[in-house]
XYZ file of C-alpha atoms in Angstrom:
299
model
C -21.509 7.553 -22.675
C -19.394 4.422 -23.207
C -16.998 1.970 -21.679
C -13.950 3.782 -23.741
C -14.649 7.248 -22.301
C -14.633 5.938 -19.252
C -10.976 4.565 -19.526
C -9.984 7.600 -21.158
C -11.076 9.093 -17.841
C -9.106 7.221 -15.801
C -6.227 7.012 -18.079
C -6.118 11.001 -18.032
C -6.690 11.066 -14.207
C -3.550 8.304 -13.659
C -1.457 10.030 -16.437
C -2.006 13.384 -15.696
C -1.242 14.778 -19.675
C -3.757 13.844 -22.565
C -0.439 12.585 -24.360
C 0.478 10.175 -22.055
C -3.027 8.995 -21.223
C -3.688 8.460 -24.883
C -0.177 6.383 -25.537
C -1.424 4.295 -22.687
C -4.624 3.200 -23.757
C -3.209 3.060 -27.421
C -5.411 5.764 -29.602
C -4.161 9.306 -30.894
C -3.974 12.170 -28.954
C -7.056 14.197 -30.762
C -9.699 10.793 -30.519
C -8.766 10.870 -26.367
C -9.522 14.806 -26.386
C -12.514 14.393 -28.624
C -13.777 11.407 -26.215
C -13.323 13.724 -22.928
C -14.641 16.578 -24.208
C -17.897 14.627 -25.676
C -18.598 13.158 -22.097
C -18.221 16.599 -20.621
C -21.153 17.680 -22.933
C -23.091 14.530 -21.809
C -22.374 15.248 -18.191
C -22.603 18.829 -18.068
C -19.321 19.219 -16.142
C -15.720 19.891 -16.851
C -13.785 16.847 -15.532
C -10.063 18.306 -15.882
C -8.064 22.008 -15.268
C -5.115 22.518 -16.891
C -2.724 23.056 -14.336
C 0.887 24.461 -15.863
C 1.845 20.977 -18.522
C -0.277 18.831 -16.782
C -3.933 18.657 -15.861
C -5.777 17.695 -12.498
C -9.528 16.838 -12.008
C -12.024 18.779 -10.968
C -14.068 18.744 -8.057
C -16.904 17.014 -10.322
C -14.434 14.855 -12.385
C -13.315 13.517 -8.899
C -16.597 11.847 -8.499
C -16.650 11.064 -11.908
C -12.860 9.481 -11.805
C -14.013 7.400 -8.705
C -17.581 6.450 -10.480
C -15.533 5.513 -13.837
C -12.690 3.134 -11.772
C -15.845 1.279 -10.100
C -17.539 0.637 -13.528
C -14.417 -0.543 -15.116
C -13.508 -2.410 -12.769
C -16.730 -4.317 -12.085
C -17.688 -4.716 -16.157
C -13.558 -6.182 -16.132
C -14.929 -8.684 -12.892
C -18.116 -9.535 -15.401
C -15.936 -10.537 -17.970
C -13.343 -12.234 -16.227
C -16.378 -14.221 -14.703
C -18.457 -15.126 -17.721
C -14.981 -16.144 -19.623
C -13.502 -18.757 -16.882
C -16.380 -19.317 -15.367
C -15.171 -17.839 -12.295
C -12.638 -20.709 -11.977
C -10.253 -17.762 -11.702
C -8.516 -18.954 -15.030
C -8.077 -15.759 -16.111
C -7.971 -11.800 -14.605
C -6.411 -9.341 -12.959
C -6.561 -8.060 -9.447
C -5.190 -4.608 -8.167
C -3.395 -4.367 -4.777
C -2.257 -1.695 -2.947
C 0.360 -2.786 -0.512
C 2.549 -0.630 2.765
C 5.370 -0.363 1.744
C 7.276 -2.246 4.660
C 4.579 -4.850 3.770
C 6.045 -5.723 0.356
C 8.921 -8.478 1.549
C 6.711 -9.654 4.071
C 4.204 -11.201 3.754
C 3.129 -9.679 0.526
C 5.984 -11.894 -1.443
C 5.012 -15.322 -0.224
C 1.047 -14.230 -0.469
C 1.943 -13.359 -4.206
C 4.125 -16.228 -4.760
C 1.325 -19.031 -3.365
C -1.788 -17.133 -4.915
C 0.212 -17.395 -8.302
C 1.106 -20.989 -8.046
C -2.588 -21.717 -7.233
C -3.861 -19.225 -9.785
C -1.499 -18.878 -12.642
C -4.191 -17.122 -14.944
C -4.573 -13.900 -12.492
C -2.344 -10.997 -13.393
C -1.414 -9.282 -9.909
C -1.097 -5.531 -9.810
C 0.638 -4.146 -6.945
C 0.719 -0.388 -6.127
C 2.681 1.399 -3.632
C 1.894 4.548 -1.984
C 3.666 7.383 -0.048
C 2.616 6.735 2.995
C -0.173 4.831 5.023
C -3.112 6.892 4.485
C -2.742 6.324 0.643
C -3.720 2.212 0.702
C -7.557 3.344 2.150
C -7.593 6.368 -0.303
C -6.808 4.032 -3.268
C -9.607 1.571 -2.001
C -12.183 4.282 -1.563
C -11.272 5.108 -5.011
C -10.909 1.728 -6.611
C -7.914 2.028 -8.301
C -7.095 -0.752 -6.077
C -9.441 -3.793 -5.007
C -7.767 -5.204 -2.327
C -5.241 -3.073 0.240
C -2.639 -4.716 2.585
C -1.666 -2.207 5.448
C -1.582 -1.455 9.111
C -5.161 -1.186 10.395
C -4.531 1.417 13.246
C -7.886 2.794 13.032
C -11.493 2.027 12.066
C -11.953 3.002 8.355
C -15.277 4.139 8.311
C -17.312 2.460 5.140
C -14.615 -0.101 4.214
C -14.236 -4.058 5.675
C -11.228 -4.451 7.406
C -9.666 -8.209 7.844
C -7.104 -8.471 10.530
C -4.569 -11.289 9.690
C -1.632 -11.108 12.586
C -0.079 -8.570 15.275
C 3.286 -7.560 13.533
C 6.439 -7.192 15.752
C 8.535 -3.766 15.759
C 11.944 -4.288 16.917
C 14.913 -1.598 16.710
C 18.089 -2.260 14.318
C 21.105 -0.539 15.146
C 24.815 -0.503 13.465
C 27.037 -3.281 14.111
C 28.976 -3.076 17.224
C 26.444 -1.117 19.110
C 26.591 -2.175 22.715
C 23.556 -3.363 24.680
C 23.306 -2.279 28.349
C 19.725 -4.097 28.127
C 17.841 -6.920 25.998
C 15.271 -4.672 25.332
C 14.800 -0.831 25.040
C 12.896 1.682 26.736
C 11.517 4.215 25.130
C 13.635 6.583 27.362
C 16.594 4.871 25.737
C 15.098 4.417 22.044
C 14.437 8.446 22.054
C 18.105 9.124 23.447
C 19.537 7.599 20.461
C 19.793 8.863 16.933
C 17.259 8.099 14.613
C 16.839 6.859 11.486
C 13.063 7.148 10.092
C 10.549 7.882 7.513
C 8.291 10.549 6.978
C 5.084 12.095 9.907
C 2.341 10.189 7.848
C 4.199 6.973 7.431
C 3.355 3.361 9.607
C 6.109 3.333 11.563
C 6.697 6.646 12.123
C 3.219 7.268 13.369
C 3.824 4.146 15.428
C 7.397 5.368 16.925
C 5.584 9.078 17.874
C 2.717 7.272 19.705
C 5.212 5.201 21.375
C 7.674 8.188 22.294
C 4.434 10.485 23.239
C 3.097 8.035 25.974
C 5.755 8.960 27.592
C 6.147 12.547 26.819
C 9.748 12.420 24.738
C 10.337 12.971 21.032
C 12.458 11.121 18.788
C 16.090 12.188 18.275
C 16.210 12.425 14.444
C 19.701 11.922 12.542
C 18.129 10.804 8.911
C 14.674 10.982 7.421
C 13.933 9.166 4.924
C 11.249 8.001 2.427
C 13.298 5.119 0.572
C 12.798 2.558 2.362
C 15.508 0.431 0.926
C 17.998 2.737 2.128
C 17.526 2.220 6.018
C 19.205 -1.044 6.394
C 22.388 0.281 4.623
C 22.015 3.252 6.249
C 21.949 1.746 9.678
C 24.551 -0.679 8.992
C 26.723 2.510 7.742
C 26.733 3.598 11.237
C 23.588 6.523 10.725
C 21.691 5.407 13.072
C 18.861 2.723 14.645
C 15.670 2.392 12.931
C 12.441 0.307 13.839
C 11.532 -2.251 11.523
C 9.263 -5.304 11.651
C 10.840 -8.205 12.796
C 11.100 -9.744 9.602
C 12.619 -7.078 7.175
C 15.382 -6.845 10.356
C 16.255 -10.875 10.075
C 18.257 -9.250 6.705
C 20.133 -6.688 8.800
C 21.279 -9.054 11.399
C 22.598 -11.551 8.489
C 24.790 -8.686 7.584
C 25.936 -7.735 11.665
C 23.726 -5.166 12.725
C 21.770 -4.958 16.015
C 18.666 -5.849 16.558
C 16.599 -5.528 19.993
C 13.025 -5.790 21.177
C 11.078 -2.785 23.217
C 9.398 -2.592 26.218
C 6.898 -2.313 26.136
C 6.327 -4.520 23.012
C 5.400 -2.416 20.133
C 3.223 -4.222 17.959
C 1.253 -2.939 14.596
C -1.976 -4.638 13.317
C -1.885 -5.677 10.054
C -4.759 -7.098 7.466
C -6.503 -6.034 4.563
C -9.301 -3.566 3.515
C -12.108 -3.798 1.193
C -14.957 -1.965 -0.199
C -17.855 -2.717 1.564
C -19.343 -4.461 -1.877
C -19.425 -8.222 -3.526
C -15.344 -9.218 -4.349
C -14.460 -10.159 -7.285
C -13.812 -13.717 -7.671
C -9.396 -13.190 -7.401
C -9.799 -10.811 -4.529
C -12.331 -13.366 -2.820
C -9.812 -16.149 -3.140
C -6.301 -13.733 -2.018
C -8.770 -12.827 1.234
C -9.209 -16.367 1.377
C -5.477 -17.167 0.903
C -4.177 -14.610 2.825
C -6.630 -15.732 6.137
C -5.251 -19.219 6.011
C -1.583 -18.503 5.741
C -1.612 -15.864 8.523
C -3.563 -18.709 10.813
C -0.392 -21.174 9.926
C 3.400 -20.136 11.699
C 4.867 -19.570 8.374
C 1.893 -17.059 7.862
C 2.499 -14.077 9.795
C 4.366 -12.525 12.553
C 2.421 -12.481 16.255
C 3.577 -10.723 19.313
C-alpha cells in the first residue's frame, strides 16, 4: 500500500468514474484501475460497485475512503509543516461552508486569513443542505466546517462564534400592520423557502411548530441566489439572516424582525484531533473577528 493508491481512492470516491478520477490526478485510465484493484488484493475487500456508468463505494471502501482522506490529509499537514516550518508559508486548507454562510462572514474570514496568509490555498465546499458540513468533517474531505450548530455533534469540537439574526424579506411595497411578525402572521403569508433538511428551513418549522401552524409555501427552492430576486419579483417573503437581507433592502424590498426573535447559532466544527497549522490559525482568526462588531451578527 502507498500514498498514490490512496489518492486514487479518493479521487475515484469524489469522481465517481475511473475516467474522471484518473484525468484528475493526471495518470491513464488502466495505471488508476491497476492501482485500485492491487489495494483490493492487499486489503481483501472490494472498495467500489459499478452502479449503471458510474461506481459507488462499498460498505468496506467507505471506511477505507474515510481512512484514505485522514492519511492524505495529515501526510499533506506533515509536509506543509516540515517545508515552512509551520510559519503557514505554504498549504492548503479545506472548508466546508452553509451555504447562507458564504457572503457572510465566510467572505471577510477568507479575505483577512488571505491577507495574513498569502501562501495557504483555501478550499471551500458547499453542500446540499446542513447535515452535509458535519458529514464532510467526519469524513475529512473537509478540515474545518462553518455552519449552524443546532445540535451537539457527538465526537466533533464545536466553536460557537456569534448568535445570527433571522429576519423576514418581503416584496417591495408590502405593507406593515406591525414592526415585527408573529409567527401567526409569518405562516399566513406565502412563502418562499428551501428544502426540509436545510438551516433555515429547519429553523422556520421549529418556529411555526411551537405554535402549532405550518408554513404557507408559494416557492421552494434550493438556489439560494434566486430568493432575493424572487422575493423582490413579488413571489413571496423569505427568512434570511440579517446580513444577506441588507442587499434586498438596497434594492426596495421589505425587511422585518420576528417575535419572538429567531436567532441561529453559528461556529465551526472540528475533528476531535491536533489542527493543522492553517486550520489552527482560521479558528484563531475566525474567534477574534466574531469577538469585534465588524465580526459577526448578535441578537
Amino acid at each position: 500500500m502507498d500514498l498514490r493508491q490512496l489518492e486514487y481512492v479518493v479521487a475515484v470516491a469524489d469522481q465517481r468514474t475511473f475516467t474522471r478520477a484518473a484525468r484528475s490526478v493526471h495518470v491513464s485510465q488502466p495505471s488508476l484501475s491497476h492501482g485500485i484493484r492491487t489495494l483490493e488484493g492487499e486489503l481483501g475487500v472490494e472498495l467500489f460497485a459499478r452502479v449503471g456508468r458510474t461506481v459507488a463505494p462499498t460498505s468496506a471502501g467507505l471506511q477505507v475512503i474515510d481512512a484514505a482522506r485522514r492519511v492524505l490529509r495529515e501526510m499533506a499537514d506533515l509536509s506543509a509543516v516540515a517545508a515552512s516550518a509551520a510559519l503557514l508559508d505554504s498549504g492548503t486548507l479545506d472548508l466546508v461552508v452553509l451555504p447562507t454562510l458564504a457572503v457572510d462572514p465566510v467572505a471577510s474570514l477568507i479575505g483577512r486569513f488571505r491577507v495574513e496568509h498569502p501562501g495557504i490555498v483555501i478550499h471551500v465546499h458547499e453542500p446540499e443542505e446542513a447535515a452535509g458540513v458535519e458529514q464532510s468533517v467526519r469524513s475529512g474531505r473537509a478540515e474545518l466546517g462553518l455552519t449552524d450548530l443546532a445540535s451537539r455533534s457527538e465526537g466533533l469540537t464545536q466553536i460557537l462564534l456569534f448568535r445570527q439574526e433571522i429576519v423576514a424579506v418581503s416584496p417591495p411595497g408590502t405593507v406593515l400592520a406591525d414592526e415585527a411578525l408573529t409567527p401567526r402572521q409569518l405562516a399566513a403569508m406565502p412563502l418562499i423557502v428551501t428544502p426540509v433538511g436545510t438551516s433555515l428551513r429547519r429553523l422556520l418549522d421549529r418556529s411555526l411548530a411551537r405554535d402549532h401552524l405550518k408554513p404557507n409555501i408559494a416557492v421552494e427552492i434550493n438556489y439560494r441566489e434566486a430568493i432575493i430576486p424572487l422575493v423582490l419579483a413579488g413571489a413571496g417573503t423569505s427568512l434570511l439572516p440579517q446580513r444577506m437581507a441588507e442587499d434586498a433592502i438596497a434594492r426596495g424590498a421589505v425587511v422585518q424582525r420576528l417575535r419572538p426573535a429567531l436567532t441561529r447559532r453559528i461556529g465551526l466544527l472540528h475533528r476531535s484531533t491536533r489542527l493543522s497549522p492553517a486550520a489552527d490559525a482560521m479558528v484563531r482568526l475566525a474567534q477574534v473577528m466574531s469577538a469585534t462588531p465588524q465580526g459577526g451578527n448578535t441578537a
